[in-house]
Short mmCIF file of C-alpha atoms in Angstrom, two decimals:
data_model
loop_
_atom_site.label_atom_id
_atom_site.label_comp_id
_atom_site.label_asym_id
_atom_site.label_seq_id
_atom_site.Cartn_x
_atom_site.Cartn_y
_atom_site.Cartn_z
CA UNK A 6 -9.22 -32.11 31.56
CA UNK A 7 -10.92 -28.69 31.59
CA UNK A 8 -12.33 -27.56 28.27
CA UNK A 9 -13.86 -24.60 26.52
CA UNK A 10 -17.56 -24.99 25.81
CA UNK A 11 -19.72 -23.15 23.29
CA UNK A 12 -23.46 -22.82 22.77
CA UNK A 13 -25.38 -23.28 20.61
CA UNK A 14 -23.64 -25.81 18.40
CA UNK A 15 -25.66 -24.60 15.42
CA UNK A 16 -27.51 -21.31 14.96
CA UNK A 17 -29.70 -20.51 11.97
CA UNK A 18 -30.84 -16.94 11.55
CA UNK A 19 -32.33 -14.59 8.99
CA UNK A 20 -30.21 -11.88 7.43
CA UNK A 21 -30.42 -8.69 9.48
CA UNK A 22 -31.15 -10.45 12.76
CA UNK A 23 -28.98 -10.24 15.84
CA UNK A 24 -27.21 -13.32 17.15
CA UNK A 25 -25.31 -13.97 20.34
CA UNK A 26 -22.79 -16.78 20.45
CA UNK A 27 -21.82 -17.98 23.89
CA UNK A 28 -18.62 -19.43 25.27
CA UNK A 29 -17.51 -20.64 28.67
CA UNK A 30 -13.71 -20.44 28.78
CA UNK A 31 -11.52 -22.59 31.00
CA UNK A 32 -12.05 -21.26 34.51
CA UNK A 33 -8.60 -19.94 35.44
CA UNK A 34 -7.82 -18.51 32.01
CA UNK A 35 -7.32 -14.80 31.53
CA UNK A 36 -7.20 -14.24 27.78
CA UNK A 37 -10.13 -14.84 25.48
CA UNK A 38 -10.42 -14.96 21.72
CA UNK A 39 -12.92 -15.39 18.92
CA UNK A 40 -11.98 -16.86 15.57
CA UNK A 41 -14.05 -17.88 12.60
CA UNK A 42 -13.68 -20.31 9.72
CA UNK A 43 -15.71 -19.82 6.57
CA UNK A 44 -16.30 -23.14 4.82
CA UNK A 45 -13.20 -24.18 2.89
CA UNK A 46 -11.09 -21.32 4.18
CA UNK A 47 -8.57 -20.86 6.94
CA UNK A 48 -9.30 -20.09 10.58
CA UNK A 49 -9.23 -16.29 10.98
CA UNK A 50 -8.69 -14.19 14.08
CA UNK A 51 -11.53 -11.86 15.04
CA UNK A 52 -10.80 -10.39 18.46
CA UNK A 53 -8.82 -10.84 21.65
CA UNK A 54 -10.04 -9.81 25.09
CA UNK A 55 -8.12 -9.32 28.33
CA UNK A 56 -8.86 -7.56 31.59
CA UNK A 57 -12.38 -6.72 30.46
CA UNK A 58 -11.39 -4.96 27.31
CA UNK A 59 -10.54 -5.68 23.70
CA UNK A 60 -6.78 -5.98 23.26
CA UNK A 61 -6.78 -6.45 19.50
CA UNK A 62 -9.33 -6.85 16.72
CA UNK A 63 -9.09 -7.70 13.05
CA UNK A 64 -10.53 -5.87 10.07
CA UNK A 65 -13.39 -8.38 10.06
CA UNK A 66 -14.46 -7.22 13.52
CA UNK A 67 -16.36 -4.13 12.46
CA UNK A 68 -19.08 -2.16 14.25
CA UNK A 69 -21.54 -5.01 13.78
CA UNK A 70 -19.52 -7.16 16.17
CA UNK A 71 -19.13 -6.83 19.92
CA UNK A 72 -17.83 -8.99 22.74
CA UNK A 73 -18.70 -9.10 26.38
CA UNK A 74 -17.81 -10.98 29.53
CA UNK A 75 -21.06 -10.37 31.38
CA UNK A 76 -20.65 -12.46 34.51
CA UNK A 77 -17.07 -13.60 34.97
CA UNK A 78 -17.64 -16.98 33.39
CA UNK A 79 -19.30 -16.43 30.01
CA UNK A 80 -17.71 -14.75 27.02
CA UNK A 81 -20.08 -13.73 24.25
CA UNK A 82 -19.83 -12.61 20.65
CA UNK A 83 -22.74 -10.53 19.34
CA UNK A 84 -23.39 -9.82 15.70
CA UNK A 85 -25.91 -6.99 15.54
CA UNK A 86 -27.25 -7.35 12.02
CA UNK A 87 -26.13 -10.55 10.37
CA UNK A 88 -25.13 -10.73 6.72
CA UNK A 89 -25.00 -13.76 4.45
CA UNK A 90 -21.20 -13.62 4.52
CA UNK A 91 -21.21 -14.03 8.30
CA UNK A 92 -22.08 -17.71 7.79
CA UNK A 93 -19.14 -19.61 9.27
CA UNK A 94 -17.92 -21.70 12.19
CA UNK A 95 -17.13 -19.45 15.13
CA UNK A 96 -14.55 -20.69 17.60
CA UNK A 97 -13.92 -19.35 21.06
CA UNK A 98 -10.49 -19.86 22.62
CA UNK A 99 -8.96 -19.12 26.00
CA UNK A 100 -5.46 -19.02 27.40
CA UNK A 101 -3.93 -18.96 30.84
CA UNK A 102 -0.75 -17.30 31.99
CA UNK A 103 2.26 -18.73 33.73
CA UNK A 104 5.02 -21.22 33.34
CA UNK A 105 4.45 -24.69 32.05
CA UNK A 106 4.20 -26.20 28.66
CA UNK A 107 0.45 -26.01 28.15
CA UNK A 108 -0.98 -23.25 30.31
CA UNK A 109 0.12 -20.57 27.90
CA UNK A 110 -1.51 -22.12 24.85
CA UNK A 111 -4.85 -21.23 23.35
CA UNK A 112 -7.46 -23.93 23.84
CA UNK A 113 -10.43 -23.92 21.51
CA UNK A 114 -14.07 -24.74 21.97
CA UNK A 115 -15.98 -27.03 19.59
CA UNK A 116 -17.41 -24.09 17.66
CA UNK A 117 -20.81 -22.72 16.75
CA UNK A 118 -21.94 -23.13 13.17
CA UNK A 119 -23.76 -19.94 12.17
CA UNK A 120 -25.96 -20.10 9.10
CA UNK A 121 -27.41 -16.83 7.83
CA UNK A 122 -30.31 -17.22 5.38
CA UNK B 29 -2.43 -12.17 2.89
CA UNK B 30 -0.84 -15.57 3.44
CA UNK B 31 1.58 -15.04 6.28
CA UNK B 32 1.43 -18.75 7.14
CA UNK B 33 1.39 -21.24 4.31
CA UNK B 34 0.77 -24.94 4.23
CA UNK B 35 1.36 -25.83 0.62
CA UNK B 36 0.22 -29.45 0.80
CA UNK B 37 -3.54 -29.71 1.16
CA UNK B 38 -3.31 -33.43 1.81
CA UNK B 39 -0.90 -36.18 2.79
CA UNK B 40 -1.38 -39.93 2.90
CA UNK B 41 0.94 -42.30 4.81
CA UNK B 42 0.95 -45.89 5.94
CA UNK B 43 0.43 -46.78 9.57
CA UNK B 44 3.75 -47.06 11.39
CA UNK B 45 5.57 -44.74 9.00
CA UNK B 46 6.60 -41.15 9.59
CA UNK B 47 4.26 -38.29 8.69
CA UNK B 48 5.94 -34.98 7.90
CA UNK B 49 3.78 -31.89 7.65
CA UNK B 50 5.34 -28.66 6.45
CA UNK B 51 4.65 -25.00 7.06
CA UNK B 52 6.26 -21.79 5.83
CA UNK B 53 5.83 -18.28 7.13
CA UNK B 54 6.69 -14.85 5.86
CA UNK B 55 6.40 -12.56 8.88
CA UNK B 56 9.77 -12.37 10.67
CA UNK B 57 8.02 -10.91 13.74
CA UNK B 58 6.49 -14.30 14.55
CA UNK B 59 8.22 -15.72 17.61
CA UNK B 60 5.97 -18.62 18.55
CA UNK B 61 4.63 -21.46 16.46
CA UNK B 62 2.00 -24.06 17.14
CA UNK B 63 0.42 -27.10 15.57
CA UNK B 64 -3.26 -27.90 16.03
CA UNK B 65 -5.17 -30.97 14.98
CA UNK B 66 -8.81 -30.75 13.94
CA UNK B 67 -11.44 -33.40 13.44
CA UNK B 68 -14.65 -32.60 11.54
CA UNK B 69 -17.26 -30.78 13.64
CA UNK B 70 -14.74 -30.13 16.43
CA UNK B 71 -12.54 -27.21 17.38
CA UNK B 72 -8.77 -27.20 16.85
CA UNK B 73 -6.92 -29.24 19.47
CA UNK B 74 -3.50 -28.02 20.59
CA UNK B 75 -0.73 -30.50 19.81
CA UNK B 76 2.69 -28.98 20.24
CA UNK B 77 4.43 -25.62 20.11
CA UNK B 78 7.87 -24.14 19.73
CA UNK B 79 9.42 -20.82 20.60
CA UNK B 80 11.64 -19.09 18.06
CA UNK B 81 14.63 -19.45 20.42
CA UNK B 82 14.53 -23.21 19.90
CA UNK B 83 14.90 -25.36 16.83
CA UNK B 84 13.25 -28.54 18.08
CA UNK B 85 10.57 -29.57 20.53
CA UNK B 86 9.47 -33.11 21.17
CA UNK B 87 6.39 -34.53 22.86
CA UNK B 88 5.92 -38.25 22.56
CA UNK B 89 5.33 -39.17 18.93
CA UNK B 90 5.25 -35.52 17.87
CA UNK B 91 8.29 -33.41 17.09
CA UNK B 92 8.30 -29.90 15.72
CA UNK B 93 11.37 -28.53 13.95
CA UNK B 94 11.93 -24.84 13.32
CA UNK B 95 14.33 -23.41 10.74
CA UNK B 96 14.26 -19.67 11.35
CA UNK B 97 16.58 -18.74 8.52
CA UNK B 98 14.32 -20.53 6.06
CA UNK B 99 11.14 -19.43 7.86
CA UNK B 100 10.05 -23.04 7.82
CA UNK B 101 8.70 -25.45 10.38
CA UNK B 102 7.64 -29.04 10.21
CA UNK B 103 5.72 -31.50 12.33
CA UNK B 104 6.92 -35.09 12.45
CA UNK B 105 4.64 -37.84 13.69
CA UNK B 106 6.29 -41.17 14.24
CA UNK B 107 4.99 -43.78 14.20
CA UNK B 108 1.81 -42.63 12.50
CA UNK B 109 -1.45 -44.19 13.64
CA UNK B 110 -4.87 -44.31 11.96
CA UNK B 111 -6.23 -42.13 14.80
CA UNK B 112 -3.88 -39.38 13.66
CA UNK B 113 -6.01 -38.90 10.55
CA UNK B 114 -7.25 -35.30 10.79
CA UNK B 115 -6.58 -31.83 9.45
CA UNK B 116 -3.39 -30.32 10.87
CA UNK B 117 -3.07 -26.55 11.15
CA UNK B 118 0.13 -24.65 11.56
CA UNK B 119 -0.25 -21.37 13.46
CA UNK B 120 2.06 -18.54 14.40
CA UNK B 121 1.92 -15.63 16.80
CA UNK B 122 3.88 -12.69 18.11
CA UNK B 123 4.34 -13.31 21.84
CA UNK B 124 6.64 -10.46 22.77
CA UNK B 125 4.56 -7.31 22.92
CA UNK B 126 1.77 -8.78 20.80
CA UNK B 127 -1.79 -9.79 21.56
CA UNK B 128 -0.75 -13.35 20.77
CA UNK B 129 -3.48 -13.75 18.20
CA UNK B 130 -2.91 -16.86 16.11
CA UNK B 131 -2.40 -16.68 12.36
CA UNK B 132 -3.32 -20.00 10.80
CA UNK B 133 -2.33 -21.81 7.65
CA UNK B 134 -4.99 -23.44 5.49
CA UNK B 135 -4.33 -26.88 6.91
CA UNK B 136 -3.11 -30.25 5.64
CA UNK B 137 -5.42 -33.23 5.71
CA UNK B 138 -3.48 -36.25 6.93
CA UNK B 139 -4.76 -39.74 6.19
CA UNK B 140 -3.02 -42.64 7.90
CA UNK B 141 -3.89 -45.91 6.22
CA UNK B 142 -3.97 -49.12 8.26
#
């Protein structure tokens, strides 16, 4: 079964550094999302992306964050200047479109654990 | 801002019995509800969903019930198996005219004892 993949699985960085988290969505999916989960808290929506533009973003997704689909297969999340509070698991998700019980659901990658020191 | 609430942080059941996980929501705009299962160090795995026009959806051992008037949904697993032990997240979204972002509850850790 096709799956969403994410790299790296764990990223350690110094406060103030830039990080890029990478995702390869399921190949025929059209909608892409980033979520994060701070340890012990709920999974929170960051941003949704469709047709090469952001369709919605949360309050968390400030000017330090950006997303890109550089080559038609990868979907990246960049944090320009990381803060301690950015430490979390970051999940990428993708969704198809059409009829059928599963194609319209969001499927998640395994996550990238970001640790900001 | 707890639009989706899972009030039981944990649940323990015996193998073969029914597991019932509960979820409440406050936003009446939600029109689609989902359950995800999550193992440690993995991403959420989609289990089952239900549209607000239905009150029940069944897929094998998993059944989701929706009570719109009470803004309550539940996931029934029967019979429960030890491999079902995981954290279960309830999620909701606005599908009509929305970006379909998911709003998650805090999760319920299910332990199925052999």
